[in-house]
mmCIF file of C-alpha atoms and ligand atoms in Angstrom:
data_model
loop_
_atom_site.group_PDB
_atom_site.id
_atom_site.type_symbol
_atom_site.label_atom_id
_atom_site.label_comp_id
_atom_site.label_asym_id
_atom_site.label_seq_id
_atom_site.Cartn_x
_atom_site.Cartn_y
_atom_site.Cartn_z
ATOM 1 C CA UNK Z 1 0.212 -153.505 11.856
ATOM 2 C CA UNK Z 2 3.077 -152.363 9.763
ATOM 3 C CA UNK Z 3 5.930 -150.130 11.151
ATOM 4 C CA UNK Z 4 7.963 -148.309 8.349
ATOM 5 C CA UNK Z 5 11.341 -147.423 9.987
ATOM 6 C CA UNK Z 6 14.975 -147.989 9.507
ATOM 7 C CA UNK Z 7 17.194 -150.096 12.067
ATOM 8 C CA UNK Z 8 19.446 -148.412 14.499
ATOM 9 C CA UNK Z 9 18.094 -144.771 13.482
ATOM 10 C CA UNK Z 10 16.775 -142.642 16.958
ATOM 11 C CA UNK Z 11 13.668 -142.104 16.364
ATOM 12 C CA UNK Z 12 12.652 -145.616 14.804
ATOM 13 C CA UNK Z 13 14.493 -147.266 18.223
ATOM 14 C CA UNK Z 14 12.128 -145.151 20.145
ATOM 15 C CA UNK Z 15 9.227 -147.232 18.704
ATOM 16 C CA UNK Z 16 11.502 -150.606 18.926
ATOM 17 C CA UNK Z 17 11.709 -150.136 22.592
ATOM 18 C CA UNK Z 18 8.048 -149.206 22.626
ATOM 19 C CA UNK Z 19 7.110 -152.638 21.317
ATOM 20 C CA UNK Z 20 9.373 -154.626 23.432
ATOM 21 C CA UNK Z 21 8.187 -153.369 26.676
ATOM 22 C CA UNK Z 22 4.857 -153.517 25.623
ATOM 23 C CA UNK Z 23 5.113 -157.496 24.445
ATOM 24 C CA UNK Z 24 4.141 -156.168 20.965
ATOM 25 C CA UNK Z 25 6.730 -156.916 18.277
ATOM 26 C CA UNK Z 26 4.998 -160.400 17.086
ATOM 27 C CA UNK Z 27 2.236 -158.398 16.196
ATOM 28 C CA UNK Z 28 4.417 -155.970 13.602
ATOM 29 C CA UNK Z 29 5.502 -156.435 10.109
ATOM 30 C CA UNK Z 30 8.824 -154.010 9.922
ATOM 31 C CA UNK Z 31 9.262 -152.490 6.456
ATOM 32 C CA UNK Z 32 12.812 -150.622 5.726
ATOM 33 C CA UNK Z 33 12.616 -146.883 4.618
ATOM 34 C CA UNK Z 34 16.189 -146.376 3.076
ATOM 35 C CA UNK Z 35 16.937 -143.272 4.513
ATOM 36 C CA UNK Z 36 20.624 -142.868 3.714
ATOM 37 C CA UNK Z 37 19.480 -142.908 -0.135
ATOM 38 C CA UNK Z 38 16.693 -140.586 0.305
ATOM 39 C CA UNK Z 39 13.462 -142.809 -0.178
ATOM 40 C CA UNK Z 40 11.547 -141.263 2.486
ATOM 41 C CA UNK Z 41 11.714 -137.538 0.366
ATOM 42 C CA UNK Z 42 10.132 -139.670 -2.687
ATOM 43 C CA UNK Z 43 6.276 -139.120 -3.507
ATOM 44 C CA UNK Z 44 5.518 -142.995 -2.607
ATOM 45 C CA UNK Z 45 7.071 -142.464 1.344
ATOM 46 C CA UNK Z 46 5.524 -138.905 1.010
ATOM 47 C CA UNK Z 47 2.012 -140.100 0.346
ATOM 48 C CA UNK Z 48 2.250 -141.852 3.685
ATOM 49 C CA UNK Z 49 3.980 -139.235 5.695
ATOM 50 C CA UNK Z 50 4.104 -135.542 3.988
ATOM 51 C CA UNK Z 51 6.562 -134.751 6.759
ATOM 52 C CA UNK Z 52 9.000 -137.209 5.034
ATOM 53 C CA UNK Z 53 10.435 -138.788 8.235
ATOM 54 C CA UNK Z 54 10.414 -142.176 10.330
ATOM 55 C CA UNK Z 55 8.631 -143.944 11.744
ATOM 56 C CA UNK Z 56 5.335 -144.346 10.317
ATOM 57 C CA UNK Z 57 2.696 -146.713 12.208
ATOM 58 C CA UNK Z 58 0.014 -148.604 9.505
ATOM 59 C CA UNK Z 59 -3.053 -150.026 11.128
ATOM 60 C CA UNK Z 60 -4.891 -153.027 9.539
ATOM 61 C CA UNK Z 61 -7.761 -150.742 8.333
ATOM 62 C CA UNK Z 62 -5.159 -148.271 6.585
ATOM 63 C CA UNK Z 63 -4.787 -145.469 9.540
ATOM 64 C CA UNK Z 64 -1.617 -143.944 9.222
ATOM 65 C CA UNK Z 65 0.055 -142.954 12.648
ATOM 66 C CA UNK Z 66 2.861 -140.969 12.521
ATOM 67 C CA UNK Z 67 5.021 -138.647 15.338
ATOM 68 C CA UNK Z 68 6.545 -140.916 18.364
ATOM 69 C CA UNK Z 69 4.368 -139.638 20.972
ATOM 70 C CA UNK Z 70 0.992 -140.722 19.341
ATOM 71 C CA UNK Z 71 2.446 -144.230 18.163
ATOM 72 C CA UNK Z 72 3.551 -145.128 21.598
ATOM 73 C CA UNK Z 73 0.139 -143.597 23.129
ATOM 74 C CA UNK Z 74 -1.386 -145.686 20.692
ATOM 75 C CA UNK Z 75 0.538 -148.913 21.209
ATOM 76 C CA UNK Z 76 0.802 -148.250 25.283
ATOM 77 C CA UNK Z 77 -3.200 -148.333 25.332
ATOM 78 C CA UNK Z 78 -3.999 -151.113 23.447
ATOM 79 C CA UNK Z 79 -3.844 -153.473 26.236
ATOM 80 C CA UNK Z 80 -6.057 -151.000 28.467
ATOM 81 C CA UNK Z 81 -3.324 -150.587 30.680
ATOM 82 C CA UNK Z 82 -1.245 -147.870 29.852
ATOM 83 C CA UNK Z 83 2.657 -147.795 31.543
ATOM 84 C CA UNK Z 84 4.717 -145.657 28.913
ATOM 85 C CA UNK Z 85 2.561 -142.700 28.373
ATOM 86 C CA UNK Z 86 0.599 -142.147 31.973
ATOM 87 C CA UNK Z 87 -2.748 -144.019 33.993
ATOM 88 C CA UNK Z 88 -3.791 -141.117 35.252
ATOM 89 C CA UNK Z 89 -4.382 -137.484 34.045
ATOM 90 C CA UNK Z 90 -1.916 -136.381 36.496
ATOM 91 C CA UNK Z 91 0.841 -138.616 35.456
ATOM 92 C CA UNK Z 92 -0.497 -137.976 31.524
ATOM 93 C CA UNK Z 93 -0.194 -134.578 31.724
ATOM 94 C CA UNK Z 94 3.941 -134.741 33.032
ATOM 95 C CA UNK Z 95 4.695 -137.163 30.705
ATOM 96 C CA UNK Z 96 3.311 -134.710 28.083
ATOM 97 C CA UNK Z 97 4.993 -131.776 29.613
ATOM 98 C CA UNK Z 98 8.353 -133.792 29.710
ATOM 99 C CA UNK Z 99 7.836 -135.551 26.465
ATOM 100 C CA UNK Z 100 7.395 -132.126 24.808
ATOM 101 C CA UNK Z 101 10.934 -130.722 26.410
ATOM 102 C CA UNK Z 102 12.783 -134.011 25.241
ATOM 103 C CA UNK Z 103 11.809 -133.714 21.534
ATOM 104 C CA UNK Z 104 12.703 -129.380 21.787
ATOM 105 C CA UNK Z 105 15.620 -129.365 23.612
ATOM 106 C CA UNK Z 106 17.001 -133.111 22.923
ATOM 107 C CA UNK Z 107 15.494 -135.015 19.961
ATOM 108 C CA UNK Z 108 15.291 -132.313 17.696
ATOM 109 C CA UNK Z 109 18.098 -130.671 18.634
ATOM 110 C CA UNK Z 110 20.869 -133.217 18.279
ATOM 111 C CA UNK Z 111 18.681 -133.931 15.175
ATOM 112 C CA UNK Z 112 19.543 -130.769 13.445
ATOM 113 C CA UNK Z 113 23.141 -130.909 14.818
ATOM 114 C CA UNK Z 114 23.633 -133.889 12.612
ATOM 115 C CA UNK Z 115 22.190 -133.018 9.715
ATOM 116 C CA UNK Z 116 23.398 -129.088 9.616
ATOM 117 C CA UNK Z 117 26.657 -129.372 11.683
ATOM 118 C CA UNK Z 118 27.959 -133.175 10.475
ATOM 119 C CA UNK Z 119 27.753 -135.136 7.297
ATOM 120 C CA UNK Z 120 24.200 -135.827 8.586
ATOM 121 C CA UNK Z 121 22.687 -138.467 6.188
ATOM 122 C CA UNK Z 122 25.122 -138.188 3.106
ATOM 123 C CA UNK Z 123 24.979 -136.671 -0.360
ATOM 124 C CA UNK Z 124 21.476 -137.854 -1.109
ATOM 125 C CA UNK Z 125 19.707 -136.529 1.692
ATOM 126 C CA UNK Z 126 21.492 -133.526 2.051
ATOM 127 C CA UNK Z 127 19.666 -131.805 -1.389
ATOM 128 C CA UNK Z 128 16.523 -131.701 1.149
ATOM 129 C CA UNK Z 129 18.180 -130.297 3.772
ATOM 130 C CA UNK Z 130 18.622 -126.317 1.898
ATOM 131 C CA UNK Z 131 22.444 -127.102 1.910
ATOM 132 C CA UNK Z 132 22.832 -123.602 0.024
ATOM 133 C CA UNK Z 133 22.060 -121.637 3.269
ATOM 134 C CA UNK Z 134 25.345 -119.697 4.332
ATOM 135 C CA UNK Z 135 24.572 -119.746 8.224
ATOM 136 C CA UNK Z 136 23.903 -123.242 8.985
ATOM 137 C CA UNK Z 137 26.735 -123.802 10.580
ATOM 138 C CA UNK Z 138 26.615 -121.700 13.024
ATOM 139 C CA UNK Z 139 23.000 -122.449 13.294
ATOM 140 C CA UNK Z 140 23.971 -126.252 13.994
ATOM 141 C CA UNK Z 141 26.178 -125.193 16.782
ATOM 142 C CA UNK Z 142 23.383 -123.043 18.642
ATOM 143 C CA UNK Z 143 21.402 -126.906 18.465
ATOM 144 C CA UNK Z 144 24.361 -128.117 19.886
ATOM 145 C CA UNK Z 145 24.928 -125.452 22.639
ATOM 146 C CA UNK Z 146 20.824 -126.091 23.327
ATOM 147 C CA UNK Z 147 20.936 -129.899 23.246
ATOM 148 C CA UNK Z 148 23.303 -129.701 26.254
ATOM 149 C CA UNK Z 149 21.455 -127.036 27.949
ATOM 150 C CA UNK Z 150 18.773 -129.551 28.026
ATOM 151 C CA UNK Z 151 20.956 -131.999 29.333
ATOM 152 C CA UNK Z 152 21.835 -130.137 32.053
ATOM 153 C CA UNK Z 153 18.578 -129.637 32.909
ATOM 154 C CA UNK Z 154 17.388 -133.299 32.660
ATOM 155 C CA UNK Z 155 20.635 -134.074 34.702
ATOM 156 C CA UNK Z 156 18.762 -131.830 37.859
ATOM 157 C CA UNK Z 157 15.559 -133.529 37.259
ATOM 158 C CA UNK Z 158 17.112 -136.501 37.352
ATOM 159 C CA UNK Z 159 19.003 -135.969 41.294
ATOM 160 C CA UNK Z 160 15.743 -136.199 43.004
ATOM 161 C CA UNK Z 161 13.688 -138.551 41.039
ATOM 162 C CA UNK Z 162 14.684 -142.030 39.304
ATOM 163 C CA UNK Z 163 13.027 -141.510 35.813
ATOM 164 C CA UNK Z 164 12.561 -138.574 34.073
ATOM 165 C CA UNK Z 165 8.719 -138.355 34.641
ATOM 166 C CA UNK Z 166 9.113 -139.241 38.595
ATOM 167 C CA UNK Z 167 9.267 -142.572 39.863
ATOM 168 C CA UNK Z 168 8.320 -144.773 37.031
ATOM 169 C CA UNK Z 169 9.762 -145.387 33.458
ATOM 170 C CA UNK Z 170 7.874 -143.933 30.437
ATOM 171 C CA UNK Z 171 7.877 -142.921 27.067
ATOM 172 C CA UNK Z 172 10.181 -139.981 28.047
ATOM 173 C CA UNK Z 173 12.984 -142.159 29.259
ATOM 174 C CA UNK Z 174 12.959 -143.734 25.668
ATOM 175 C CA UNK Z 175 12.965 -140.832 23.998
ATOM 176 C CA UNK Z 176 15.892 -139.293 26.172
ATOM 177 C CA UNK Z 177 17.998 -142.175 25.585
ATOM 178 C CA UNK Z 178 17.145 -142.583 22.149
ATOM 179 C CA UNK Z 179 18.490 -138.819 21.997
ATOM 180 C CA UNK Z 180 21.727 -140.262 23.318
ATOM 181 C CA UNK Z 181 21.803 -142.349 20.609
ATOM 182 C CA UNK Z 182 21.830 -139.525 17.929
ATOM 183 C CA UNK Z 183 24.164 -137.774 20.034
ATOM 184 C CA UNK Z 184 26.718 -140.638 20.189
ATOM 185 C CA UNK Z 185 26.410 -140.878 16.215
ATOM 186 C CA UNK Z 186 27.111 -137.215 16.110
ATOM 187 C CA UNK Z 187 29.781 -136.999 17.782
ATOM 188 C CA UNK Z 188 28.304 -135.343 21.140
ATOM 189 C CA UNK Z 189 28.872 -136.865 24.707
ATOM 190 C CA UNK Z 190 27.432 -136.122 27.818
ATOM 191 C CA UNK Z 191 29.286 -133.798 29.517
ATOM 192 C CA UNK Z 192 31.515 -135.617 32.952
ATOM 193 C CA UNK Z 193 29.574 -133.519 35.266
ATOM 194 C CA UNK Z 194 26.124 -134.543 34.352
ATOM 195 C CA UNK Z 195 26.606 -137.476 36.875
ATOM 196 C CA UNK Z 196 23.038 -138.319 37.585
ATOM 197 C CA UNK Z 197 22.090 -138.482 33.795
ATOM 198 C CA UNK Z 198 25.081 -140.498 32.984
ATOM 199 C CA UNK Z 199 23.967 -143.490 35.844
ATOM 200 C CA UNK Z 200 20.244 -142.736 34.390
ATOM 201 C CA UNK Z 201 21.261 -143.982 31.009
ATOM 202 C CA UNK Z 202 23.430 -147.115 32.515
ATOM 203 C CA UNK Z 203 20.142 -148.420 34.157
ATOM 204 C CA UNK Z 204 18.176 -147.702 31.267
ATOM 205 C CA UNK Z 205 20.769 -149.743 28.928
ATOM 206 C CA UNK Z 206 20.446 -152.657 31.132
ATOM 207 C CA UNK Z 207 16.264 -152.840 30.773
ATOM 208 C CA UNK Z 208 15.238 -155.856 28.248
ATOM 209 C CA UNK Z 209 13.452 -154.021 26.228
ATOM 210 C CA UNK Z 210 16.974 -151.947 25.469
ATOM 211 C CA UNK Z 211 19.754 -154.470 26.154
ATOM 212 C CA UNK Z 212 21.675 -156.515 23.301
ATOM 213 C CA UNK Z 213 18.371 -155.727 21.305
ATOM 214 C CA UNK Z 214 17.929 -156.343 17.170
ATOM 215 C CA UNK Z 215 16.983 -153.141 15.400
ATOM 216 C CA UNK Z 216 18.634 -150.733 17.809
ATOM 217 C CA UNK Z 217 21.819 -151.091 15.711
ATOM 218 C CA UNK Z 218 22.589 -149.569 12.006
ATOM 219 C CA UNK Z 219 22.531 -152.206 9.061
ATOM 220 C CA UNK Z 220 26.188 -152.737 8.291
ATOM 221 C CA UNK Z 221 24.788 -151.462 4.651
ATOM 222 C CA UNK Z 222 23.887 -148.222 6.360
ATOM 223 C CA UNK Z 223 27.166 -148.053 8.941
ATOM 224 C CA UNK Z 224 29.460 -148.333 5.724
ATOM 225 C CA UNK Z 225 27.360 -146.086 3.612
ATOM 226 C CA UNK Z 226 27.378 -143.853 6.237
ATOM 227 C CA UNK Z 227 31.265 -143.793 6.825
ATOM 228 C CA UNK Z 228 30.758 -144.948 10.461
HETATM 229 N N1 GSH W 301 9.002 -135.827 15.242
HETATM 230 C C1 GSH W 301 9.272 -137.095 14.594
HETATM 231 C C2 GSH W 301 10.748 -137.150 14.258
HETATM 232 C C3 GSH W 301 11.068 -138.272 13.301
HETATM 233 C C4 GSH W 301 12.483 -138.145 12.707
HETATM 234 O O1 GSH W 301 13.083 -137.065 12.689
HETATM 235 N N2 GSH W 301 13.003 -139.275 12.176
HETATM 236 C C5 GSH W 301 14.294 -139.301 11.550
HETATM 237 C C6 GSH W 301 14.953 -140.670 11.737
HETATM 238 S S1 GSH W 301 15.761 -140.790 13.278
HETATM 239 C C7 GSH W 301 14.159 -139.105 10.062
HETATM 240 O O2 GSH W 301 13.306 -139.704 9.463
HETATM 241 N N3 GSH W 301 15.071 -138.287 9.470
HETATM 242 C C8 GSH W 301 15.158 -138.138 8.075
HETATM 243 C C9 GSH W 301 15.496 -136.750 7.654
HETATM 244 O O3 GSH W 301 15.458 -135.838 8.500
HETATM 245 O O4 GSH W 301 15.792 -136.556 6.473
HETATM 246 C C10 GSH W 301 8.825 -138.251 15.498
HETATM 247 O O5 GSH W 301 8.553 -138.027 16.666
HETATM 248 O O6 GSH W 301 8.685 -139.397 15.029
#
């Protein structure tokens, strides 16, 4: 299997962590996308992912796999026994419920925070991005203003359960935290009084499959490129 991705990017570590809990990362050949200079808008990215984003999962006979949620169902299931994205329709269907507010109201949120309301991804990328249109700005901060709205409301899940799907860790913790990650590179904390959230994210920082991991952190290429 190859994984096109870039190191230390949110939606790529969502996939990293994927791998490690699953005992998987022998198996995958990592090639880097550069996305700071705009390789994955080109035609040769583009033919493997029109969407022009990261990651992209290749399978040995060709199948291209992109979109977190069907990667990590297809990685969590390749063993036959599933613990990221649900055993049982019950549990599949919450994780999919969950999974679908942490990419609306966190993941692609913060996403278009940073790239409408910050520098985003530089000069490059930014020629993608319709950097003529007069009301992004204000548009950005609306993602903002609904990227902690979402917070807040993972923070009440999150007082009477342990992980954000109910009592075991999935594929919607990952994506949560990897959400904190974009938000930490954009400038956006979690607000003081989202106390269960904040010792959520401590426990999840300390799992193996998180903790002093390689590829969860920006090349120092892309951190100076970057201006971070
Ligand atoms: N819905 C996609 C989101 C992927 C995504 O937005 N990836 C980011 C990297 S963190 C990207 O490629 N951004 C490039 C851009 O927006 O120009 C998924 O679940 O994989």
């Amino acid at each position: 299997m190859k994984i096109y991705d870039t190191p230390g990017f949110p939606n790529p570590a969502r996939i990293r962590i994927v791998l490690a809990e699953k005992g998987l990362d022998a198996q995958v050949q990592f090639i880097k996308v550069d996305l700071v200079g705009a390789e994955h808008k080109q035609a040769a990215f583009l033919a493997k992912n029109p969407t022009g984003v990261v990651p992209v999962l290749e399978l040995d006979d060709g199948t291209l796999l992109t979109e977190t949620i069907a990667i990590a169902t297809y990685l969590d299931n390749l063993d036959g026994k599933p613990t990221l994205t649900g055993a049982t329709p019950r549990e599949r269907a919450i994780i999919l419920m969950m999974h679908k507010r942490a990419d609306d109201q966190l993941i692609d949120a913060i996403g278009a925070y940073f790239h409408f309301g910050t520098q985003g991804l530089g000069t490059q990328v930014l020629p993608h991005k319709s950097p003529e249109w007069a009301g992004r700005k204000e548009w950005a901060d609306r993602q903002r203003d609904k990227y902690i709205k979402g917070l807040r409301d993972f923070n009440e899940v999150l007082k009477s359960q342990p992980y954000l799907a109910g009592q075991q860790f999935s594929i919607v913790d990952i994506s949560t935290f990897a959400a904190l990650i974009h938000a930490d590179f954009s400038g956006i904390a979690i607000p003081d009084d989202c106390e269960a959230l904040i010792a959520w994210r401590a426990k999840v920082a300390e799992r193996a499959s998180v903790k002093n991991r390689s590829g969860l952190a920006l090349d120092a290429d892309d951190l100076r490129r970057l201006g971070l």
